[in-house]
Amino acid sequence: MAELPTTRAVVTDLPGPRSTELLARRNSAVSGGVGKGFPVFIERGHGAILVDIDGNQLLDLGSGIAVTSIGHGVKEVTDAISAQAANLLHTCFMVTPYEGYVAVAEALNELCPVAGPAKTVLLNSGAEAVENAVKIARSVTGRQAIAVFDHAYHGRTNLTMALTAKSMPYKHRFGPFAPEVYRAPMSYPYRDGLSGEEAAKRAISVLESQIGASNLAAVLIEPVQGEGGFIVPAKGFLPAIATWCTQNSVLFIADEIQSGFCRTGNWFALDDEGVKVDLVTTAKGIAGGMPLAAVTGRAEIMDAIHEGGLGGTYGGNPVACAAALAAISVMRRDDLAGRARTIGKAMTSILRTLSEDLPRIGEVRGRGAMVAIELVTGQDKTPDAPAAKAVANLCNQAGVIVLTCGTYGNVIRLLPPLVITDEQLHDGLTVLAGALREVLA
Ligand code: PLZ
């Protein structure tokens, strides 16, 4: 077996010659509609390091969009996958059940920030989880309207495109979109300057005047927004919305697909303010890299759906469940939530110091190991997407994988695996700081 890599090492131009060859094959075989990102073809991974087919060792600060939070090549997970694969790959849980599905549901029922006893349905992707949460909310309340927020991202299926805010690339030319979706203003402290209470008042006034509580099945929100720019609502915003929902018998659906599973320094982002809700959607970090998603909600809500109303051929696949159980036990054993807080402090303190010299860093924000840098052109906070792209490119060229995000495309986001070592993190931040200085000076 090849030696396990622990450091960044760039040995060719990026992409290297073999990746360049494969890129040509990719371009002739794969739909042009699939995003291209950074076209280095990856062969294997260990911890926070990815090794490409040219032998470059890349430092991963993206975790495949918040999926491999426990790191790449985690033996507990790969062993669990191999053992399960040797025994059984599939039955379809609705046809004949197996224990793994039940065990994952039990773990989620215990961990998710749901008000009271919880039950779970397992699915394949984040978008599918959100679709199901909306189905459940509509069925249980007998109401149709769903409220979402500015900058929201909930997926690429027809309903979740409607729920998602940003047109290009997610919605452009893909309409018509699902009806009965309404958008409310998000708390975005850097841009609106409002307290949590003020921002909640503004949002609630839109819900009441433009939808009417009695028409509203659910409010759906990412407790820390992901694709929209790692927007952390002001303290008090989520509790105020949750209280209003309870008072008006409107269900609160928290989309924790990106923010969940230790990423923000707790099991879930809602835990920060102790908010408990009706329904929680999860995916991404849940299974260490295997596709799995879930809706976990108050037992009485989850049981109000007629038998056969929820499901799917592959939802809660046995191998994905085995991976999830192993991943969750690694997160518990190694206190990866605590590690996320430490990583977050290191990232924000270095980046905030840097921002004192670089006024085009409008804001460094985030929670735990979900950290963003919003780039602007000057005092008027005009979003600077080209700068974000240039910084990400420079980092990539140096073998550090960073992602961008944001409604305006002007945000650099950092989602390192939570097992990243202090040395690796320091190395990545040094490269990032150099790129920020080069582009923004
Ligand atoms: N809800 C909060 O972050 C997925 C999307 C990348 P799926 N985010 C990454 C892209 O460009 O497609 C996401 C999310 C939140 C829902 C989803 C959807 O999860 O597993 O991609 O369907």
Short mmCIF file of C-alpha atoms and ligand atoms in Angstrom, two decimals:
data_model
loop_
_atom_site.label_atom_id
_atom_site.label_comp_id
_atom_site.label_asym_id
_atom_site.label_seq_id
_atom_site.Cartn_x
_atom_site.Cartn_y
_atom_site.Cartn_z
CA MET A 1 0.00 0.00 0.00
CA ALA A 2 1.23 3.49 -0.83
CA GLU A 3 2.47 5.56 2.11
CA LEU A 4 -0.22 7.74 3.66
CA PRO A 5 0.31 11.37 2.67
CA THR A 6 0.18 14.04 5.38
CA THR A 7 1.52 17.16 3.68
CA ARG A 8 0.70 19.28 0.64
CA ALA A 9 3.11 18.59 -2.22
CA VAL A 10 2.64 19.96 -5.74
CA VAL A 11 4.87 18.11 -8.22
CA THR A 12 3.39 19.20 -11.59
CA ASP A 13 1.52 22.18 -12.98
CA LEU A 14 -2.12 21.92 -11.91
CA PRO A 15 -3.94 20.25 -13.52
CA GLY A 16 -1.03 17.90 -14.30
CA PRO A 17 -0.49 16.00 -17.57
CA ARG A 18 -2.61 12.95 -16.70
CA SER A 19 -5.45 15.12 -15.36
CA THR A 20 -5.27 17.20 -18.53
CA GLU A 21 -5.66 14.05 -20.63
CA LEU A 22 -8.60 12.90 -18.53
CA LEU A 23 -10.17 16.33 -18.73
CA ALA A 24 -10.33 15.95 -22.51
CA ARG A 25 -12.07 12.58 -22.07
CA ARG A 26 -14.39 14.11 -19.50
CA ASN A 27 -15.28 16.94 -21.83
CA SER A 28 -16.22 14.57 -24.60
CA ALA A 29 -18.15 12.15 -22.36
CA VAL A 30 -19.78 14.20 -19.59
CA SER A 31 -22.61 16.70 -20.03
CA GLY A 32 -21.43 20.26 -20.41
CA GLY A 33 -24.09 21.15 -17.83
CA VAL A 34 -22.05 19.71 -14.96
CA GLY A 35 -19.90 22.28 -13.14
CA LYS A 36 -16.15 21.94 -13.64
CA GLY A 37 -14.62 23.21 -10.40
CA PHE A 38 -10.91 22.47 -10.20
CA PRO A 39 -10.18 19.71 -12.76
CA VAL A 40 -7.54 17.66 -10.98
CA PHE A 41 -8.59 14.03 -11.02
CA ILE A 42 -8.36 12.48 -7.58
CA GLU A 43 -7.17 8.94 -6.95
CA ARG A 44 -7.20 8.61 -3.16
CA GLY A 45 -7.47 10.57 0.04
CA HIS A 46 -6.24 10.46 3.60
CA GLY A 47 -7.36 12.83 6.35
CA ALA A 48 -7.27 16.31 4.83
CA ILE A 49 -5.04 15.33 1.88
CA LEU A 50 -6.23 14.29 -1.58
CA VAL A 51 -3.79 12.68 -4.01
CA ASP A 52 -4.35 13.22 -7.73
CA ILE A 53 -3.43 10.93 -10.62
CA ASP A 54 -0.25 12.93 -11.27
CA GLY A 55 0.96 12.36 -7.71
CA ASN A 56 0.13 15.85 -6.40
CA GLN A 57 -0.90 15.98 -2.75
CA LEU A 58 -3.60 18.59 -2.31
CA LEU A 59 -4.83 20.09 0.94
CA ASP A 60 -8.61 19.81 1.07
CA LEU A 61 -10.34 22.84 2.63
CA GLY A 62 -13.72 21.98 1.07
CA SER A 63 -14.50 18.41 2.21
CA GLY A 64 -16.42 17.77 -1.02
CA ILE A 65 -18.85 20.52 0.10
CA ALA A 66 -19.06 19.66 3.80
CA VAL A 67 -19.34 15.90 3.31
CA THR A 68 -16.04 14.34 4.43
CA SER A 69 -16.01 16.17 7.76
CA ILE A 70 -14.43 13.13 9.42
CA GLY A 71 -11.67 13.14 6.78
CA HIS A 72 -10.84 10.97 3.80
CA GLY A 73 -9.97 7.29 4.09
CA VAL A 74 -11.28 6.77 7.62
CA LYS A 75 -10.63 3.14 8.46
CA GLU A 76 -13.66 2.75 10.75
CA VAL A 77 -15.90 3.83 7.88
CA THR A 78 -14.21 1.91 5.07
CA ASP A 79 -14.15 -1.25 7.23
CA ALA A 80 -17.85 -0.86 8.02
CA ILE A 81 -18.59 -0.37 4.32
CA SER A 82 -16.55 -3.44 3.31
CA ALA A 83 -18.15 -5.65 5.94
CA GLN A 84 -21.66 -4.54 4.99
CA ALA A 85 -20.93 -4.85 1.27
CA ALA A 86 -19.77 -8.43 1.77
CA ASN A 87 -23.05 -9.30 3.51
CA LEU A 88 -25.80 -7.37 1.79
CA LEU A 89 -26.07 -4.46 -0.66
CA HIS A 90 -29.79 -3.94 -1.02
CA THR A 91 -33.24 -5.18 -0.22
CA CYS A 92 -35.28 -1.94 -0.32
CA PHE A 93 -36.24 -1.19 3.29
CA MET A 94 -39.93 -0.99 2.37
CA VAL A 95 -39.84 -4.55 0.98
CA THR A 96 -37.80 -6.31 3.66
CA PRO A 97 -36.09 -4.32 6.43
CA TYR A 98 -32.59 -4.54 7.97
CA GLU A 99 -31.14 -3.27 11.25
CA GLY A 100 -28.80 -0.54 9.92
CA TYR A 101 -31.68 1.67 8.82
CA VAL A 102 -33.30 1.42 12.25
CA ALA A 103 -30.01 2.13 14.03
CA VAL A 104 -29.38 5.26 11.94
CA ALA A 105 -32.93 6.45 12.65
CA GLU A 106 -32.35 5.90 16.38
CA ALA A 107 -29.11 7.90 16.27
CA LEU A 108 -30.74 10.79 14.40
CA ASN A 109 -33.75 10.79 16.71
CA GLU A 110 -31.37 11.24 19.62
CA LEU A 111 -29.09 13.85 18.01
CA CYS A 112 -31.34 16.10 15.93
CA PRO A 113 -32.69 19.29 17.55
CA VAL A 114 -36.32 18.23 17.41
CA ALA A 115 -38.85 19.38 20.03
CA GLY A 116 -39.84 16.16 21.80
CA PRO A 117 -39.65 12.49 20.76
CA ALA A 118 -38.54 12.09 17.14
CA LYS A 119 -38.84 9.68 14.21
CA THR A 120 -36.93 9.52 10.93
CA VAL A 121 -37.21 8.61 7.25
CA LEU A 122 -34.01 7.96 5.27
CA LEU A 123 -33.43 9.17 1.71
CA ASN A 124 -30.60 9.56 -0.79
CA SER A 125 -29.79 13.24 -1.24
CA GLY A 126 -30.25 16.58 0.41
CA ALA A 127 -32.76 17.73 -2.17
CA GLU A 128 -34.81 14.58 -1.64
CA ALA A 129 -34.82 15.19 2.11
CA VAL A 130 -36.06 18.75 1.63
CA GLU A 131 -38.76 17.55 -0.80
CA ASN A 132 -39.95 15.05 1.79
CA ALA A 133 -39.94 17.55 4.64
CA VAL A 134 -42.20 19.79 2.54
CA LYS A 135 -44.49 16.86 1.66
CA ILE A 136 -44.79 16.01 5.34
CA ALA A 137 -45.45 19.61 6.40
CA ARG A 138 -48.17 20.09 3.78
CA SER A 139 -49.86 16.81 4.60
CA VAL A 140 -49.83 17.34 8.35
CA THR A 141 -50.98 20.97 8.35
CA GLY A 142 -53.39 20.72 5.42
CA ARG A 143 -51.84 24.00 4.20
CA GLN A 144 -49.82 24.62 1.06
CA ALA A 145 -47.57 27.66 1.37
CA ILE A 146 -43.89 27.27 2.18
CA ALA A 147 -41.77 30.24 3.25
CA VAL A 148 -38.07 30.34 2.40
CA PHE A 149 -35.47 33.10 2.66
CA ASP A 150 -33.26 35.28 0.53
CA HIS A 151 -29.94 33.54 -0.29
CA ALA A 152 -31.43 30.11 0.48
CA TYR A 153 -30.14 26.96 -1.18
CA HIS A 154 -32.18 23.78 -0.90
CA GLY A 155 -31.37 21.74 -4.05
CA ARG A 156 -31.79 21.28 -7.79
CA THR A 157 -35.01 19.26 -8.20
CA ASN A 158 -38.10 21.11 -9.38
CA LEU A 159 -39.49 21.89 -5.93
CA THR A 160 -36.09 22.62 -4.40
CA MET A 161 -35.17 24.92 -7.32
CA ALA A 162 -38.28 26.89 -6.40
CA LEU A 163 -37.09 26.97 -2.78
CA THR A 164 -33.57 28.05 -3.79
CA ALA A 165 -33.00 31.79 -4.21
CA LYS A 166 -30.23 32.14 -6.77
CA SER A 167 -31.06 32.04 -10.46
CA MET A 168 -27.70 31.44 -12.15
CA PRO A 169 -26.73 28.60 -12.37
CA TYR A 170 -29.38 26.74 -10.39
CA LYS A 171 -32.68 27.94 -11.88
CA HIS A 172 -31.81 29.76 -15.09
CA ARG A 173 -34.06 28.49 -17.94
CA PHE A 174 -35.31 25.55 -15.83
CA GLY A 175 -38.79 26.89 -14.99
CA PRO A 176 -41.69 26.77 -14.50
CA PHE A 177 -41.12 26.24 -10.82
CA ALA A 178 -43.32 24.65 -8.18
CA PRO A 179 -46.03 26.97 -6.82
CA GLU A 180 -46.84 28.16 -3.30
CA VAL A 181 -43.27 29.11 -2.42
CA TYR A 182 -42.75 32.56 -0.85
CA ARG A 183 -39.53 34.35 0.03
CA ALA A 184 -38.84 36.37 3.16
CA PRO A 185 -35.85 38.58 4.00
CA MET A 186 -32.98 36.81 5.79
CA SER A 187 -31.04 38.19 8.72
CA TYR A 188 -27.72 39.19 7.14
CA PRO A 189 -25.97 41.31 9.78
CA TYR A 190 -23.11 42.47 7.52
CA ARG A 191 -25.53 43.91 4.97
CA ASP A 192 -28.66 44.83 6.94
CA GLY A 193 -27.19 45.90 10.26
CA LEU A 194 -30.31 44.63 12.08
CA SER A 195 -30.44 42.81 15.40
CA GLY A 196 -31.93 39.32 15.39
CA GLU A 197 -35.20 40.64 16.82
CA GLU A 198 -35.43 43.41 14.22
CA ALA A 199 -34.66 41.05 11.34
CA ALA A 200 -37.23 38.54 12.64
CA LYS A 201 -39.84 41.29 12.88
CA ARG A 202 -39.14 42.26 9.26
CA ALA A 203 -39.40 38.63 8.09
CA ILE A 204 -42.55 37.92 10.11
CA SER A 205 -44.22 40.99 8.71
CA VAL A 206 -43.65 39.59 5.19
CA LEU A 207 -45.00 36.18 6.25
CA GLU A 208 -48.12 37.73 7.75
CA SER A 209 -48.85 40.24 5.02
CA GLN A 210 -47.85 38.32 1.90
CA ILE A 211 -48.86 34.74 2.85
CA GLY A 212 -50.96 34.80 6.02
CA ALA A 213 -50.12 32.39 8.84
CA SER A 214 -53.24 30.30 8.25
CA ASN A 215 -52.05 29.49 4.70
CA LEU A 216 -48.52 28.64 5.72
CA ALA A 217 -47.50 24.99 6.16
CA ALA A 218 -43.89 25.62 7.09
CA VAL A 219 -41.01 28.02 7.33
CA LEU A 220 -37.90 26.39 5.86
CA ILE A 221 -34.47 27.81 6.71
CA GLU A 222 -30.80 26.92 6.83
CA PRO A 223 -29.74 27.90 10.38
CA VAL A 224 -26.39 28.95 8.89
CA GLN A 225 -26.78 29.43 5.15
CA GLY A 226 -24.43 27.46 2.90
CA GLU A 227 -24.32 28.15 -0.84
CA GLY A 228 -25.87 31.59 -0.26
CA GLY A 229 -22.70 32.85 1.43
CA PHE A 230 -22.27 31.28 4.88
CA ILE A 231 -24.64 33.86 6.28
CA VAL A 232 -25.02 33.53 10.04
CA PRO A 233 -28.26 35.15 11.20
CA ALA A 234 -28.00 37.61 14.10
CA LYS A 235 -28.54 36.08 17.55
CA GLY A 236 -32.21 35.94 18.41
CA PHE A 237 -33.42 35.67 14.81
CA LEU A 238 -34.00 31.91 14.75
CA PRO A 239 -35.57 31.74 18.24
CA ALA A 240 -37.99 34.56 17.31
CA ILE A 241 -39.01 32.84 14.08
CA ALA A 242 -39.42 29.55 15.96
CA THR A 243 -41.65 31.18 18.58
CA TRP A 244 -43.79 32.81 15.90
CA CYS A 245 -44.14 29.43 14.14
CA THR A 246 -45.28 27.73 17.34
CA GLN A 247 -47.78 30.50 18.10
CA ASN A 248 -49.27 30.18 14.61
CA SER A 249 -49.17 26.38 14.21
CA VAL A 250 -46.70 26.79 11.34
CA LEU A 251 -44.06 24.06 11.18
CA PHE A 252 -40.39 25.02 11.38
CA ILE A 253 -38.13 22.99 9.05
CA ALA A 254 -34.40 23.43 9.66
CA ASP A 255 -32.24 22.50 6.67
CA GLU A 256 -29.06 21.31 8.40
CA ILE A 257 -27.75 19.57 5.30
CA GLN A 258 -24.60 21.71 5.11
CA SER A 259 -24.41 22.99 8.70
CA GLY A 260 -25.02 19.68 10.46
CA PHE A 261 -22.83 16.94 11.96
CA CYS A 262 -20.31 18.88 14.04
CA ARG A 263 -19.46 21.37 11.30
CA THR A 264 -20.44 24.47 13.30
CA GLY A 265 -19.02 23.28 16.61
CA ASN A 266 -22.14 21.48 17.82
CA TRP A 267 -23.95 18.49 16.42
CA PHE A 268 -26.24 20.96 14.66
CA ALA A 269 -26.19 24.70 14.02
CA LEU A 270 -29.51 25.13 15.85
CA ASP A 271 -27.87 23.87 19.06
CA ASP A 272 -25.97 27.17 19.34
CA GLU A 273 -29.13 28.93 20.57
CA GLY A 274 -30.85 25.80 21.86
CA VAL A 275 -33.63 26.07 19.29
CA LYS A 276 -35.78 22.94 18.87
CA VAL A 277 -37.95 22.56 15.79
CA ASP A 278 -40.54 20.34 14.10
CA LEU A 279 -38.51 18.89 11.22
CA VAL A 280 -34.78 18.69 10.45
CA THR A 281 -33.25 17.71 7.11
CA THR A 282 -29.75 16.18 7.09
CA ALA A 283 -27.37 14.74 4.47
CA LYS A 284 -23.73 15.48 3.47
CA GLY A 285 -21.66 14.93 6.65
CA ILE A 286 -23.95 12.16 7.87
CA ALA A 287 -22.15 9.19 6.30
CA GLY A 288 -18.50 10.13 5.76
CA GLY A 289 -18.90 10.35 1.98
CA MET A 290 -21.64 7.85 1.18
CA PRO A 291 -24.91 9.22 -0.19
CA LEU A 292 -27.49 9.31 2.58
CA ALA A 293 -30.04 11.87 3.75
CA ALA A 294 -32.83 12.07 6.28
CA VAL A 295 -35.84 13.89 7.58
CA THR A 296 -36.11 13.70 11.35
CA GLY A 297 -39.13 15.24 13.00
CA ARG A 298 -41.54 15.23 15.89
CA ALA A 299 -42.88 11.68 16.18
CA GLU A 300 -46.52 12.73 15.92
CA ILE A 301 -45.81 14.59 12.68
CA MET A 302 -43.74 11.80 11.18
CA ASP A 303 -46.45 9.28 12.07
CA ALA A 304 -49.30 11.36 10.67
CA ILE A 305 -48.36 10.36 7.10
CA HIS A 306 -50.27 7.43 5.61
CA GLU A 307 -48.30 4.18 5.27
CA GLY A 308 -46.46 4.07 1.94
CA GLY A 309 -46.56 7.87 1.59
CA LEU A 310 -42.82 8.18 2.24
CA GLY A 311 -39.98 6.10 0.83
CA GLY A 312 -37.98 5.27 -2.29
CA THR A 313 -36.04 2.36 -3.74
CA TYR A 314 -32.66 3.20 -2.28
CA GLY A 315 -33.39 5.42 0.74
CA GLY A 316 -31.32 4.19 3.69
CA ASN A 317 -29.23 1.79 1.63
CA PRO A 318 -27.52 -0.77 3.93
CA VAL A 319 -23.97 0.27 2.95
CA ALA A 320 -24.74 3.97 3.43
CA CYS A 321 -26.27 3.17 6.83
CA ALA A 322 -23.20 1.20 7.91
CA ALA A 323 -21.02 4.15 6.88
CA ALA A 324 -23.25 6.59 8.79
CA LEU A 325 -23.14 4.57 12.00
CA ALA A 326 -19.34 4.40 11.79
CA ALA A 327 -19.04 8.11 10.92
CA ILE A 328 -21.31 9.18 13.80
CA SER A 329 -19.34 7.06 16.26
CA VAL A 330 -16.06 8.65 15.07
CA MET A 331 -17.59 12.13 15.52
CA ARG A 332 -18.63 11.22 19.07
CA ARG A 333 -15.40 9.46 20.04
CA ASP A 334 -13.10 12.20 18.73
CA ASP A 335 -15.33 15.12 19.80
CA LEU A 336 -15.21 16.58 16.30
CA ALA A 337 -17.63 19.31 17.36
CA GLY A 338 -15.02 20.52 19.84
CA ARG A 339 -12.37 20.26 17.14
CA ALA A 340 -14.56 22.34 14.81
CA ARG A 341 -14.64 25.12 17.42
CA THR A 342 -10.84 25.07 17.74
CA ILE A 343 -10.36 25.09 13.96
CA GLY A 344 -12.87 27.93 13.64
CA LYS A 345 -11.07 30.07 16.22
CA ALA A 346 -7.73 29.57 14.46
CA MET A 347 -9.20 30.41 11.05
CA THR A 348 -11.14 33.48 12.12
CA SER A 349 -8.37 34.98 14.22
CA ILE A 350 -5.80 34.74 11.40
CA LEU A 351 -8.25 36.00 8.77
CA ARG A 352 -9.56 38.86 10.91
CA THR A 353 -6.02 40.06 11.58
CA LEU A 354 -5.36 39.95 7.85
CA SER A 355 -8.55 41.89 7.15
CA GLU A 356 -7.19 44.85 9.14
CA ASP A 357 -4.64 45.35 6.33
CA LEU A 358 -7.01 44.47 3.51
CA PRO A 359 -10.17 46.60 3.50
CA ARG A 360 -11.56 44.66 0.55
CA ILE A 361 -12.16 41.82 3.01
CA GLY A 362 -15.63 43.06 3.94
CA GLU A 363 -16.29 40.44 6.57
CA VAL A 364 -14.84 37.26 8.04
CA ARG A 365 -17.73 35.28 9.49
CA GLY A 366 -18.97 31.81 10.24
CA ARG A 367 -19.43 29.38 13.04
CA GLY A 368 -17.08 26.60 14.04
CA ALA A 369 -15.29 25.17 11.00
CA MET A 370 -17.74 26.80 8.57
CA VAL A 371 -15.92 30.05 7.84
CA ALA A 372 -16.31 32.57 5.04
CA ILE A 373 -14.55 35.65 3.74
CA GLU A 374 -16.82 38.11 1.92
CA LEU A 375 -14.92 40.23 -0.61
CA VAL A 376 -16.08 43.69 -1.64
CA THR A 377 -14.66 46.50 -3.78
CA GLY A 378 -14.74 49.17 -1.09
CA GLN A 379 -16.74 51.06 1.50
CA ASP A 380 -20.05 50.62 -0.35
CA LYS A 381 -19.77 46.82 0.05
CA THR A 382 -20.16 46.16 -3.68
CA PRO A 383 -19.66 42.38 -4.05
CA ASP A 384 -16.37 41.44 -5.76
CA ALA A 385 -16.89 38.06 -7.43
CA PRO A 386 -13.81 38.29 -9.71
CA ALA A 387 -11.61 38.72 -6.63
CA ALA A 388 -13.12 35.65 -4.95
CA LYS A 389 -12.50 33.64 -8.11
CA ALA A 390 -8.92 34.90 -8.39
CA VAL A 391 -8.15 34.03 -4.75
CA ALA A 392 -9.65 30.54 -5.14
CA ASN A 393 -7.63 30.02 -8.33
CA LEU A 394 -4.36 31.04 -6.70
CA CYS A 395 -5.03 28.68 -3.78
CA ASN A 396 -5.91 25.84 -6.14
CA GLN A 397 -2.74 26.41 -8.16
CA ALA A 398 -0.78 26.06 -4.94
CA GLY A 399 -2.55 22.77 -4.16
CA VAL A 400 -5.05 24.09 -1.61
CA ILE A 401 -8.67 23.35 -2.48
CA VAL A 402 -10.96 26.20 -1.50
CA LEU A 403 -14.52 26.83 -2.67
CA THR A 404 -16.45 30.00 -3.36
CA CYS A 405 -20.12 30.66 -2.70
CA GLY A 406 -22.61 33.49 -2.22
CA THR A 407 -25.58 34.90 -4.07
CA TYR A 408 -23.13 37.38 -5.59
CA GLY A 409 -20.30 34.82 -5.96
CA ASN A 410 -17.99 36.98 -3.83
CA VAL A 411 -17.45 34.69 -0.84
CA ILE A 412 -14.54 32.31 -0.17
CA ARG A 413 -15.72 29.46 2.01
CA LEU A 414 -13.67 27.16 4.17
CA LEU A 415 -14.96 23.72 5.16
CA PRO A 416 -11.88 21.75 6.17
CA PRO A 417 -12.19 18.16 7.30
CA LEU A 418 -12.45 18.35 11.10
CA VAL A 419 -9.49 15.99 11.40
CA ILE A 420 -7.16 18.48 9.70
CA THR A 421 -3.95 18.79 11.77
CA ASP A 422 -2.74 22.11 13.17
CA GLU A 423 0.21 22.00 10.75
CA GLN A 424 -2.03 21.37 7.75
CA LEU A 425 -4.41 24.13 8.78
CA HIS A 426 -1.56 26.57 9.27
CA ASP A 427 -0.15 25.63 5.86
CA GLY A 428 -3.53 26.14 4.18
CA LEU A 429 -4.11 29.49 5.89
CA THR A 430 -0.63 30.69 4.90
CA VAL A 431 -1.38 29.92 1.25
CA LEU A 432 -4.81 31.56 1.52
CA ALA A 433 -3.38 34.66 3.22
CA GLY A 434 -0.78 34.96 0.45
CA ALA A 435 -3.48 34.69 -2.22
CA LEU A 436 -5.67 37.29 -0.47
CA ARG A 437 -2.73 39.70 -0.22
CA GLU A 438 -1.81 39.17 -3.87
CA VAL A 439 -5.35 39.76 -5.16
CA LEU A 440 -6.57 42.42 -2.75
CA ALA A 441 -3.49 44.57 -2.07
N1 PLZ B 1 -29.70 22.00 1.37
C1 PLZ B 1 -28.40 23.51 2.80
O1 PLZ B 1 -26.22 22.84 1.12
C2 PLZ B 1 -26.36 20.99 -1.09
C3 PLZ B 1 -24.87 21.84 -3.63
C4 PLZ B 1 -23.84 21.85 -4.67
P1 PLZ B 1 -27.99 17.53 -2.42
N2 PLZ B 1 -25.34 21.95 -1.24
C5 PLZ B 1 -24.33 21.71 -2.26
C6 PLZ B 1 -24.41 22.01 -6.04
O2 PLZ B 1 -23.99 22.96 -6.73
O3 PLZ B 1 -25.25 21.21 -6.42
C7 PLZ B 1 -27.53 21.33 -0.19
C8 PLZ B 1 -27.39 22.25 0.87
C9 PLZ B 1 -28.51 22.56 1.65
C10 PLZ B 1 -29.86 21.13 0.37
C11 PLZ B 1 -28.79 20.77 -0.43
C12 PLZ B 1 -29.02 19.76 -1.51
O4 PLZ B 1 -28.32 18.57 -1.24
O5 PLZ B 1 -27.47 16.32 -1.68
O6 PLZ B 1 -26.96 18.18 -3.31
O7 PLZ B 1 -29.26 17.26 -3.12
#
